Amino acid sequence: MEDEPPAPQLQPYPDLIIRAARPSDAEAITTLVNLPRFRHGTLRMPYQTLAETTRRFSEANPNRHGLVAERQEQIIGEIGLMRQSGRRAHVASIGMGVHDAHAGRGVGSALLAAVIDLANNWLNLRRLELTVFVDNQSALGLYRKFGFEVEGTHADFAFREGRFVDAHAMARLK
Ligand SMILES: CC(C)(COP(=O)(O)OP(=O)(O)OC[C@H]1O[C@@H](n2cnc3c(N)ncnc32)[C@H](O)[C@@H]1OP(=O)(O)O)[C@@H](O)C(=O)NCCC(=O)NCCS
């Protein structure tokens, strides 16, 4: 896949709902993570199965907070906040993605704003961190908009579509 084309100017969705993910969302989330643009920006493997998604939901982990973006009864985005433990209990990592057909409409912003509110105002976290492929312009734009800064670059961070790709480490400190 080539670098993503520039996104057209699209209107945000006024009827977007951000809520906790439920076990019954597993099928919709499996569909989401198997979309090609979603996979291009994340570490998802092709052909992720419903069983793999269901396993993520069935693991009882009080440190993981999963949210979804829902519109007209369709799941069009997801975000996960994973709190670290011990001496890194003030830190959480973030992973997220938006449905290919709904990118550029504020869904990612709504999900990230919800997780930052959770982190700052309810979990009292100091540091949020993530990795992002260096060519993922929309994700870099989103994270910069919310105050994340590049701290460094992982060389050959992951294998994607036949070649290795670098990733930036980004973080946001409260
Ligand atoms: C990256 C992603 C989460 C962004 O979500 P989104 O819903 O498209 O983002 P939004 O519409 O809320 O846009 C938020 C900001 O991102 C930036 N942005 C969005 N699309 C962009 C693009 N094509 N180029 C540059 N910046 C872009 C802008 O700064 C935008 O803010 P603005 O509209 O106020 O200017 C989404 O495109 C996605 O899921 N991509 C595939 C999976 C992925 O890459 N996940 C992230 C892994 S690190």
PDB file of C-alpha atoms in Angstrom, residues 1-170:
ATOM      1  CA  MET A   1       0.000   0.000   0.000  1.00  0.00           C
ATOM      2  CA  GLU A   2       1.244   3.504  -0.835  1.00  0.00           C
ATOM      3  CA  ASP A   3       1.309   6.346   1.684  1.00  0.00           C
ATOM      4  CA  GLU A   4      -2.235   7.397   2.505  1.00  0.00           C
ATOM      5  CA  PRO A   5      -3.667  10.204   0.342  1.00  0.00           C
ATOM      6  CA  PRO A   6      -4.575  13.512   2.005  1.00  0.00           C
ATOM      7  CA  ALA A   7      -7.945  13.367   3.703  1.00  0.00           C
ATOM      8  CA  PRO A   8     -10.763  15.505   2.287  1.00  0.00           C
ATOM      9  CA  GLN A   9     -12.298  18.157   4.554  1.00  0.00           C
ATOM     10  CA  LEU A  10     -15.194  16.352   6.226  1.00  0.00           C
ATOM     11  CA  GLN A  11     -17.738  17.434   8.818  1.00  0.00           C
ATOM     12  CA  PRO A  12     -17.572  15.890  12.324  1.00  0.00           C
ATOM     13  CA  TYR A  13     -20.422  13.557  13.296  1.00  0.00           C
ATOM     14  CA  PRO A  14     -22.851  15.251  15.730  1.00  0.00           C
ATOM     15  CA  ASP A  15     -24.411  11.909  16.717  1.00  0.00           C
ATOM     16  CA  LEU A  16     -21.245  10.137  17.840  1.00  0.00           C
ATOM     17  CA  ILE A  17     -21.334   8.199  21.120  1.00  0.00           C
ATOM     18  CA  ILE A  18     -18.224   7.279  23.096  1.00  0.00           C
ATOM     19  CA  ARG A  19     -18.831   4.429  25.525  1.00  0.00           C
ATOM     20  CA  ALA A  20     -17.133   1.475  27.205  1.00  0.00           C
ATOM     21  CA  ALA A  21     -16.548  -1.514  24.955  1.00  0.00           C
ATOM     22  CA  ARG A  22     -18.764  -4.519  25.685  1.00  0.00           C
ATOM     23  CA  PRO A  23     -18.191  -8.230  25.036  1.00  0.00           C
ATOM     24  CA  SER A  24     -21.006  -8.055  22.475  1.00  0.00           C
ATOM     25  CA  ASP A  25     -18.908  -5.565  20.424  1.00  0.00           C
ATOM     26  CA  ALA A  26     -16.354  -8.267  19.593  1.00  0.00           C
ATOM     27  CA  GLU A  27     -17.735  -9.057  16.145  1.00  0.00           C
ATOM     28  CA  ALA A  28     -17.897  -5.389  15.100  1.00  0.00           C
ATOM     29  CA  ILE A  29     -14.391  -4.746  16.412  1.00  0.00           C
ATOM     30  CA  THR A  30     -13.096  -7.773  14.492  1.00  0.00           C
ATOM     31  CA  THR A  31     -14.529  -6.246  11.315  1.00  0.00           C
ATOM     32  CA  LEU A  32     -12.914  -2.891  12.192  1.00  0.00           C
ATOM     33  CA  VAL A  33      -9.414  -4.218  12.816  1.00  0.00           C
ATOM     34  CA  ASN A  34      -9.447  -6.230   9.594  1.00  0.00           C
ATOM     35  CA  LEU A  35      -9.875  -3.107   7.433  1.00  0.00           C
ATOM     36  CA  PRO A  36      -6.737  -2.381   5.348  1.00  0.00           C
ATOM     37  CA  ARG A  37      -6.169   1.235   6.419  1.00  0.00           C
ATOM     38  CA  PHE A  38      -6.712   0.328  10.067  1.00  0.00           C
ATOM     39  CA  ARG A  39      -4.168  -2.489   9.749  1.00  0.00           C
ATOM     40  CA  HIS A  40      -1.694  -0.219   7.899  1.00  0.00           C
ATOM     41  CA  GLY A  41      -1.548   2.134  10.899  1.00  0.00           C
ATOM     42  CA  THR A  42      -1.535  -0.484  13.675  1.00  0.00           C
ATOM     43  CA  LEU A  43       0.118  -3.773  14.636  1.00  0.00           C
ATOM     44  CA  ARG A  44      -2.922  -5.867  13.721  1.00  0.00           C
ATOM     45  CA  MET A  45      -2.302  -9.007  11.687  1.00  0.00           C
ATOM     46  CA  PRO A  46      -4.410  -9.807   8.646  1.00  0.00           C
ATOM     47  CA  TYR A  47      -7.245 -12.232   9.225  1.00  0.00           C
ATOM     48  CA  GLN A  48      -7.751 -11.436  12.903  1.00  0.00           C
ATOM     49  CA  THR A  49     -10.378 -13.863  14.123  1.00  0.00           C
ATOM     50  CA  LEU A  50     -13.413 -13.266  16.297  1.00  0.00           C
ATOM     51  CA  ALA A  51     -11.832 -15.642  18.833  1.00  0.00           C
ATOM     52  CA  GLU A  52      -8.766 -13.377  19.118  1.00  0.00           C
ATOM     53  CA  THR A  53     -10.924 -10.307  19.707  1.00  0.00           C
ATOM     54  CA  THR A  54     -13.101 -12.165  22.199  1.00  0.00           C
ATOM     55  CA  ARG A  55      -9.982 -13.260  24.120  1.00  0.00           C
ATOM     56  CA  ARG A  56      -8.953  -9.602  24.537  1.00  0.00           C
ATOM     57  CA  PHE A  57     -12.350  -8.803  26.038  1.00  0.00           C
ATOM     58  CA  SER A  58     -12.581 -11.854  28.283  1.00  0.00           C
ATOM     59  CA  GLU A  59      -9.237 -11.174  30.010  1.00  0.00           C
ATOM     60  CA  ALA A  60     -10.268  -9.569  33.290  1.00  0.00           C
ATOM     61  CA  ASN A  61      -7.765  -6.716  33.549  1.00  0.00           C
ATOM     62  CA  PRO A  62      -8.683  -3.746  35.730  1.00  0.00           C
ATOM     63  CA  ASN A  63      -5.765  -1.796  34.216  1.00  0.00           C
ATOM     64  CA  ARG A  64      -7.207  -1.935  30.691  1.00  0.00           C
ATOM     65  CA  HIS A  65      -9.878   0.564  29.681  1.00  0.00           C
ATOM     66  CA  GLY A  66     -11.457  -0.088  26.307  1.00  0.00           C
ATOM     67  CA  LEU A  67     -13.736   2.493  24.684  1.00  0.00           C
ATOM     68  CA  VAL A  68     -15.558   2.451  21.373  1.00  0.00           C
ATOM     69  CA  ALA A  69     -17.040   5.114  19.120  1.00  0.00           C
ATOM     70  CA  GLU A  70     -20.568   4.233  18.024  1.00  0.00           C
ATOM     71  CA  ARG A  71     -22.733   5.937  15.446  1.00  0.00           C
ATOM     72  CA  GLN A  72     -26.131   4.766  14.243  1.00  0.00           C
ATOM     73  CA  GLU A  73     -25.533   1.430  15.991  1.00  0.00           C
ATOM     74  CA  GLN A  74     -22.266   0.872  14.163  1.00  0.00           C
ATOM     75  CA  ILE A  75     -18.850   0.647  15.865  1.00  0.00           C
ATOM     76  CA  ILE A  76     -16.592   3.043  13.934  1.00  0.00           C
ATOM     77  CA  GLY A  77     -13.616   3.377  16.244  1.00  0.00           C
ATOM     78  CA  GLU A  78     -11.908   1.956  19.277  1.00  0.00           C
ATOM     79  CA  ILE A  79      -9.258   2.988  21.794  1.00  0.00           C
ATOM     80  CA  GLY A  80      -7.513   1.128  24.594  1.00  0.00           C
ATOM     81  CA  LEU A  81      -5.713   2.618  27.582  1.00  0.00           C
ATOM     82  CA  MET A  82      -3.395   0.161  29.339  1.00  0.00           C
ATOM     83  CA  ARG A  83      -2.142   1.305  32.722  1.00  0.00           C
ATOM     84  CA  GLN A  84       1.310   0.063  33.701  1.00  0.00           C
ATOM     85  CA  SER A  85       2.129  -1.234  37.201  1.00  0.00           C
ATOM     86  CA  GLY A  86       4.609  -0.854  40.045  1.00  0.00           C
ATOM     87  CA  ARG A  87       6.931   2.084  39.635  1.00  0.00           C
ATOM     88  CA  ARG A  88       5.312   2.827  36.256  1.00  0.00           C
ATOM     89  CA  ALA A  89       1.807   2.994  37.700  1.00  0.00           C
ATOM     90  CA  HIS A  90       1.683   6.653  36.693  1.00  0.00           C
ATOM     91  CA  VAL A  91       2.016   5.645  33.012  1.00  0.00           C
ATOM     92  CA  ALA A  92      -0.433   4.246  30.468  1.00  0.00           C
ATOM     93  CA  SER A  93      -0.005   3.219  26.852  1.00  0.00           C
ATOM     94  CA  ILE A  94      -2.578   3.902  24.172  1.00  0.00           C
ATOM     95  CA  GLY A  95      -3.650   2.062  21.029  1.00  0.00           C
ATOM     96  CA  MET A  96      -6.462   3.193  18.763  1.00  0.00           C
ATOM     97  CA  GLY A  97      -8.053   3.125  15.340  1.00  0.00           C
ATOM     98  CA  VAL A  98     -10.992   4.459  13.353  1.00  0.00           C
ATOM     99  CA  HIS A  99     -13.028   2.713  10.652  1.00  0.00           C
ATOM    100  CA  ASP A 100     -11.499   3.292   7.205  1.00  0.00           C
ATOM    101  CA  ALA A 101     -14.684   4.867   5.866  1.00  0.00           C
ATOM    102  CA  HIS A 102     -15.061   7.270   8.798  1.00  0.00           C
ATOM    103  CA  ALA A 103     -11.558   8.751   9.143  1.00  0.00           C
ATOM    104  CA  GLY A 104     -11.146  12.524   9.182  1.00  0.00           C
ATOM    105  CA  ARG A 105     -14.503  13.255  10.842  1.00  0.00           C
ATOM    106  CA  GLY A 106     -13.395  13.798  14.405  1.00  0.00           C
ATOM    107  CA  VAL A 107     -13.888  10.220  15.612  1.00  0.00           C
ATOM    108  CA  GLY A 108     -10.223   9.817  16.599  1.00  0.00           C
ATOM    109  CA  SER A 109     -10.301  13.183  18.354  1.00  0.00           C
ATOM    110  CA  ALA A 110     -13.402  12.205  20.348  1.00  0.00           C
ATOM    111  CA  LEU A 111     -11.861   8.881  21.407  1.00  0.00           C
ATOM    112  CA  LEU A 112      -8.531  10.421  22.380  1.00  0.00           C
ATOM    113  CA  ALA A 113     -10.188  13.280  24.286  1.00  0.00           C
ATOM    114  CA  ALA A 114     -12.217  10.736  26.279  1.00  0.00           C
ATOM    115  CA  VAL A 115      -9.118   8.734  27.189  1.00  0.00           C
ATOM    116  CA  ILE A 116      -7.144  11.844  28.169  1.00  0.00           C
ATOM    117  CA  ASP A 117     -10.029  12.908  30.429  1.00  0.00           C
ATOM    118  CA  LEU A 118     -10.012   9.417  31.979  1.00  0.00           C
ATOM    119  CA  ALA A 119      -6.252   9.549  32.475  1.00  0.00           C
ATOM    120  CA  ASN A 120      -6.083  13.092  33.876  1.00  0.00           C
ATOM    121  CA  ASN A 121      -9.260  13.432  35.873  1.00  0.00           C
ATOM    122  CA  TRP A 122     -10.047   9.921  37.069  1.00  0.00           C
ATOM    123  CA  LEU A 123      -6.857   7.850  37.099  1.00  0.00           C
ATOM    124  CA  ASN A 124      -4.436  10.674  37.962  1.00  0.00           C
ATOM    125  CA  LEU A 125      -1.907   9.461  35.402  1.00  0.00           C
ATOM    126  CA  ARG A 126       1.208  11.514  34.722  1.00  0.00           C
ATOM    127  CA  ARG A 127       2.364  10.089  31.416  1.00  0.00           C
ATOM    128  CA  LEU A 128       0.579   8.723  28.326  1.00  0.00           C
ATOM    129  CA  GLU A 129       2.722   6.998  25.724  1.00  0.00           C
ATOM    130  CA  LEU A 130       2.330   5.355  22.341  1.00  0.00           C
ATOM    131  CA  THR A 131       4.167   4.364  19.197  1.00  0.00           C
ATOM    132  CA  VAL A 132       3.220   5.530  15.726  1.00  0.00           C
ATOM    133  CA  PHE A 133       4.643   4.617  12.323  1.00  0.00           C
ATOM    134  CA  VAL A 134       6.722   7.518  11.016  1.00  0.00           C
ATOM    135  CA  ASP A 135       4.639   7.744   7.807  1.00  0.00           C
ATOM    136  CA  ASN A 136       1.245   7.788   9.581  1.00  0.00           C
ATOM    137  CA  GLN A 137       0.527  11.475   8.954  1.00  0.00           C
ATOM    138  CA  SER A 138      -3.048  11.461  10.206  1.00  0.00           C
ATOM    139  CA  ALA A 139      -2.097   9.803  13.502  1.00  0.00           C
ATOM    140  CA  LEU A 140       0.885  12.138  13.980  1.00  0.00           C
ATOM    141  CA  GLY A 141      -1.425  15.105  13.355  1.00  0.00           C
ATOM    142  CA  LEU A 142      -3.985  13.771  15.832  1.00  0.00           C
ATOM    143  CA  TYR A 143      -1.449  13.129  18.586  1.00  0.00           C
ATOM    144  CA  ARG A 144       0.317  16.474  18.127  1.00  0.00           C
ATOM    145  CA  LYS A 145      -3.060  18.222  18.293  1.00  0.00           C
ATOM    146  CA  PHE A 146      -3.539  16.665  21.759  1.00  0.00           C
ATOM    147  CA  GLY A 147      -0.085  17.606  23.026  1.00  0.00           C
ATOM    148  CA  PHE A 148       1.903  14.421  22.402  1.00  0.00           C
ATOM    149  CA  GLU A 149       5.559  14.943  21.488  1.00  0.00           C
ATOM    150  CA  VAL A 150       8.027  12.728  19.644  1.00  0.00           C
ATOM    151  CA  GLU A 151      10.675  11.430  22.074  1.00  0.00           C
ATOM    152  CA  GLY A 152      12.643   9.249  19.686  1.00  0.00           C
ATOM    153  CA  THR A 153      12.435   6.803  16.815  1.00  0.00           C
ATOM    154  CA  HIS A 154      12.493   3.011  16.864  1.00  0.00           C
ATOM    155  CA  ALA A 155      14.331   1.697  13.795  1.00  0.00           C
ATOM    156  CA  ASP A 156      12.673  -1.218  11.975  1.00  0.00           C
ATOM    157  CA  PHE A 157       9.975  -1.220  14.620  1.00  0.00           C
ATOM    158  CA  ALA A 158       7.613  -3.589  12.809  1.00  0.00           C
ATOM    159  CA  PHE A 159       7.194  -5.551   9.605  1.00  0.00           C
ATOM    160  CA  ARG A 160       4.434  -4.198   7.371  1.00  0.00           C
ATOM    161  CA  GLU A 161       3.416  -5.234   3.880  1.00  0.00           C
ATOM    162  CA  GLY A 162       6.770  -6.800   3.060  1.00  0.00           C
ATOM    163  CA  ARG A 163       9.202  -4.357   4.658  1.00  0.00           C
ATOM    164  CA  PHE A 164      10.319  -2.967   7.978  1.00  0.00           C
ATOM    165  CA  VAL A 165       9.004   0.379   9.079  1.00  0.00           C
ATOM    166  CA  ASP A 166      10.251   2.829  11.734  1.00  0.00           C
ATOM    167  CA  ALA A 167       8.036   4.165  14.500  1.00  0.00           C
ATOM    168  CA  HIS A 168       8.176   7.246  16.678  1.00  0.00           C
ATOM    169  CA  ALA A 169       7.806   6.989  20.434  1.00  0.00           C
ATOM    170  CA  MET A 170       5.439   9.747  21.536  1.00  0.00           C
TER     171      MET A 170
END
